[in-house]
Amino acid sequence: MSQNPKPSSSSSSKSKSSGLPRKRFYRARAHSNPLSDSHFPVPINPSLFNLSQHYPHFFPDRSNAPKRIEFADIGCGFGGLLVTLSPIFPDTLMIGMEIRDKVASYVDERIRALRTPLGDYHNISVVRTNSMKYLPNYFEKAQLSKMFFLFPDPHFKEKNRRRRVISESLLDEYAYVMKVGGLVYAVTDVEELGEWIRGCLERHCLFQRVGDEEAAGDPVAKVLESATEEGKKVLRNGGQTFRCVYRRIAA
Amino acid sequence: MNLCQTMEETLIDEAENNGRDGEVAPALIAVHPLEKFVAVAIGSELRVFDLERGFGTNLLDDSGASQHSDSIRTIGFSASGKLFASAGDDKLVKVWSTDSWQCIHKVFSEKRVSAAAISCDDHFVSFADKFGIVWIVSLKENERSDKGTQILAHYCSIITSLEFSPDGKFILSADRDFKIRVTVFPKKPLSGAHEIQSYCLGHTEFVSCVSFIGTSEYPQGFLLSGGGDSTVRLWDFTSGTLLDTCEVGAQAGILGSNGDEGPCCHAVTDICASPDGSLVAVAIQRQVSNLHGVMLLTCDLSSRRLSVSKVVTMQETFIPSSLGMSVSGENLWMVSGASNLPGSVSSALARVKVISRLKQMPDSSELEPAVLEDNEVPGGTKLLETLQGSASIAQEEETLAAAAEAVKTAMRNLLIKRQYSVEKRELRKKSRNDRKLKQ
Ligand SMILES: C[S@@+](CC[C@H](N)C(=O)[O-])C[C@H]1O[C@@H](n2cnc3c(N)ncnc32)[C@H](O)[C@@H]1O
């Protein structure tokens, strides 16, 4: 276990492309935490999640209502979705959450390399974390307007289903960080998983299905299948995909 | 994902292994809201003393079986005092009527139970298992079931404390990952508790205990929490706002300069508070210390501030593992002890002490909180005989010292996740076969 609260997502201390220091500042715990099974720092609460490290172009934000992250890509993998959505919503802050250290640092470098002085790709960033455990450490109640779950790991085995990134109990947490009216998008190429996800959302009292017609008119829903690395792979192999879009509704 | 799987397996292995090797279980104490009864759990044994009648109570379970067959991990009276719940490693949740001390309902859990609570209207019992899942069972005659229904879950984290807010609107669950989750307790709890009201996030180590305070002036009330970071925190739990933090470790000067104390050596292990906040008792676990006892704080509800009022010191060997108080807040009940002591003949040793707020000090006319002598304890030696297992336990210094040591170990094991080396993690990952399924 790393004694250092230094985020392991930065393999070098400086980015070659931008020369910016890459170390992100989290509120470090005073000592290595024997209870924390995580090998990465986690902000103690959302107010301590340092946005200016992630979106320096937008901070400091001296307006009355400082910008907040609105979109979260859960298990973002190599970041294709963030990169696709960034120019479509240039003023919206988005974050990818990825548990694999190397993958998260790759996305970090990818975004840094894409950023231009004009402000392109400054609205997207990535954090290495376990979204199944620490979501409330990053987002306030009713903060997010969109959450994405693209091609999540299937966990076929019966006893491993509890590890699925969408489950009835995790949906409680997703409902908490989402604002009423916000949308959850899930896409998978595994039919069984698609049905499972739909079932969980369908049963949950705080989510309601968005009809196919409405989803078809949503510019975001359109890019989902093709935006990510995993999606491209499925497309190339001519695989089928299953999509569901649900709206967070009031209690 | 692999990391999470590894962690989860660690957790599960740990949950399964705990206790198999005869792990010590700290003694627990619970006080009836009107101080009619005091209950102590030690190992698998439940002892109840009837303070009104002045004798030990027999607990009746019609199955004829003993009360529990493995370490009890949680006990508590319902807010009305009519019911009492006990649960633990034997995967049984028992609900007792305090009128007859009959077991009125028994629930079978699939996993060991780490926490339990009865709803404010006495209609439901809720319990948390070692997988971080919270279950509920109706206690209404026609709805009773011997299996729980899942209402919520903390992913990959053991729940250390489960409580209903005094107004019955919320169910609170605290875990080993610094979190306190405040969930709306729904009208139809059997269909799940999905609406999260807030998270109280501020602890930097595990949360071990929570306690509510509130008066008619502050009907919504406040929450107090304690944890491995040696702090007691005051929250507006409906919004999750941290109002004040009392560094009890530092305040008592027990952190000292000895830098090699682990983070949990001065963990807050239990909190007990009078409803008006005038007395907040804090049990602190210390490894190296010249101070033994409990710290008394006061919470000023109008200014929302916590302050240390007194440290009540006790003999070396008394390290309270659990605290209890009635709503009057007059007496603070404490228990020290553990079961399954290695090398000890008496397997279930407990020592009960009481701090009274109204103790007349010998050389002053003032009343101040102080430890009562054994003969001054409500219920007297009879109570001690019942709850401790022996009245003369005070003489058994050596055994008590061993118990104190064991409690330390027990609390540490209970609250700290075992560290797994990186190599071991890697090994575990390699041995996973379902990884092949992934790209
Ligand atoms: C099959 S990949 C899909 C990646 C990406 N969404 C795509 O469509 O290309 C699933 C990703 O989720 C990540 N992941 C799994 N569990 C996670 C968790 N608990 N927290 C964060 N990321 C997770 C995995 O590391 C992996 O990169």
XYZ file of C-alpha atoms in Angstrom, chain B residues 233-396:
164
model
C -18.383 15.036 15.230
C -21.638 16.921 15.408
C -23.875 16.882 12.331
C -27.007 18.322 10.934
C -27.826 14.924 9.560
C -30.700 15.952 7.318
C -28.301 17.996 5.197
C -25.110 16.112 6.025
C -23.512 19.338 7.266
C -20.655 18.977 9.712
C -21.302 21.467 12.525
C -18.410 20.834 14.875
C -15.515 18.478 15.447
C -14.045 17.682 18.829
C -10.589 16.170 18.661
C -11.062 14.075 21.735
C -7.747 12.308 21.364
C -5.764 15.505 21.266
C -7.932 17.166 23.893
C -7.226 14.528 26.448
C -3.551 14.866 25.745
C -3.409 11.166 25.129
C -1.832 11.334 21.753
C 1.357 12.378 23.417
C 4.561 12.539 21.468
C 4.698 8.817 20.937
C 4.454 8.816 17.196
C 4.315 5.103 16.702
C 0.807 4.689 17.957
C -1.332 3.306 15.210
C -4.292 5.306 14.061
C -6.729 3.159 15.960
C -5.021 3.196 19.263
C -7.108 6.112 20.342
C -10.239 5.341 18.441
C -13.594 6.447 19.734
C -15.416 3.188 20.328
C -18.719 4.330 21.748
C -20.740 7.464 22.354
C -23.702 7.874 24.610
C -25.551 11.154 25.030
C -28.359 12.639 27.064
C -31.051 13.983 24.710
C -30.335 17.613 25.584
C -26.647 17.173 24.823
C -25.593 18.268 28.305
C -23.761 14.981 28.768
C -21.969 13.276 25.917
C -19.915 10.345 27.151
C -17.143 9.094 24.914
C -15.288 5.814 25.261
C -11.823 5.956 23.763
C -9.574 3.062 23.022
C -5.971 3.731 23.826
C -2.960 1.510 23.591
C -0.446 3.599 25.431
C -1.830 5.879 27.977
C -1.710 7.097 31.485
C -5.349 8.036 31.312
C -8.071 5.488 31.607
C -11.690 6.296 31.644
C -14.254 8.144 29.674
C -14.331 11.643 28.401
C -17.400 13.704 29.089
C -18.337 16.382 26.598
C -21.168 18.823 26.468
C -22.926 19.845 23.349
C -24.486 23.277 23.291
C -27.404 22.886 20.937
C -27.969 26.596 20.374
C -24.383 27.348 19.378
C -23.860 23.854 17.951
C -20.569 23.434 19.732
C -18.937 20.504 21.439
C -16.614 21.012 24.371
C -14.763 18.774 26.768
C -16.097 19.072 30.281
C -14.315 16.359 32.175
C -12.234 13.248 31.944
C -13.370 10.694 34.496
C -10.426 8.461 35.208
C -10.672 4.892 36.323
C -8.313 2.138 37.261
C -5.888 0.817 34.647
C -7.815 -2.316 33.957
C -11.161 -0.733 33.219
C -11.398 0.086 29.560
C -15.024 0.597 28.690
C -16.014 -1.286 25.562
C -19.594 -0.087 25.543
C -21.701 2.665 27.146
C -25.378 3.020 27.997
C -27.671 5.680 29.400
C -31.381 6.147 30.018
C -33.186 9.177 28.571
C -32.865 11.017 31.874
C -29.118 10.933 31.338
C -28.541 10.648 35.053
C -26.409 7.528 35.111
C -23.826 6.503 32.597
C -23.434 2.740 32.517
C -20.198 1.236 31.305
C -18.967 -2.255 30.717
C -15.448 -3.519 30.213
C -14.632 -7.046 29.245
C -14.466 -9.628 26.551
C -15.331 -13.213 25.925
C -13.088 -15.991 24.643
C -10.082 -14.649 26.474
C -7.097 -16.686 25.482
C -5.844 -18.731 28.398
C -8.618 -17.700 30.700
C -10.888 -20.116 32.502
C -13.730 -17.710 32.936
C -14.740 -17.318 29.350
C -17.068 -14.408 29.795
C -15.692 -11.754 32.016
C -17.370 -8.390 32.362
C -17.011 -5.498 34.756
C -19.804 -2.966 35.138
C -19.340 0.551 36.444
C -21.595 3.557 36.704
C -20.839 7.240 36.546
C -23.512 9.284 38.235
C -23.914 12.921 37.384
C -25.279 13.547 40.818
C -22.517 12.184 42.947
C -21.868 14.136 46.089
C -18.169 14.768 46.289
C -16.616 14.023 49.704
C -15.002 17.379 50.365
C -17.385 19.666 48.563
C -21.072 20.361 48.549
C -21.201 20.192 44.791
C -22.653 17.419 42.748
C -20.440 16.286 39.976
C -20.104 13.354 37.627
C -18.071 10.639 39.288
C -17.686 6.890 39.382
C -19.897 5.176 41.913
C -18.511 2.625 44.317
C -19.831 -0.880 43.756
C -22.207 -0.576 46.704
C -23.580 2.722 45.367
C -24.473 1.305 41.959
C -28.246 1.142 41.336
C -29.277 -2.434 41.977
C -26.216 -2.905 44.185
C -24.219 -6.112 44.374
C -27.172 -8.114 43.117
C -27.006 -6.247 39.853
C -23.264 -6.714 39.631
C -23.655 -10.405 40.356
C -26.123 -10.732 37.506
C -24.401 -8.590 34.923
C -20.778 -9.387 35.670
C -21.332 -13.015 36.452
C -19.792 -12.408 39.863
C -19.890 -9.595 42.405
C -16.343 -10.106 43.556
C -14.857 -9.638 40.147
C -13.256 -6.457 41.381
C -10.689 -8.545 43.199
C -9.605 -10.429 40.130
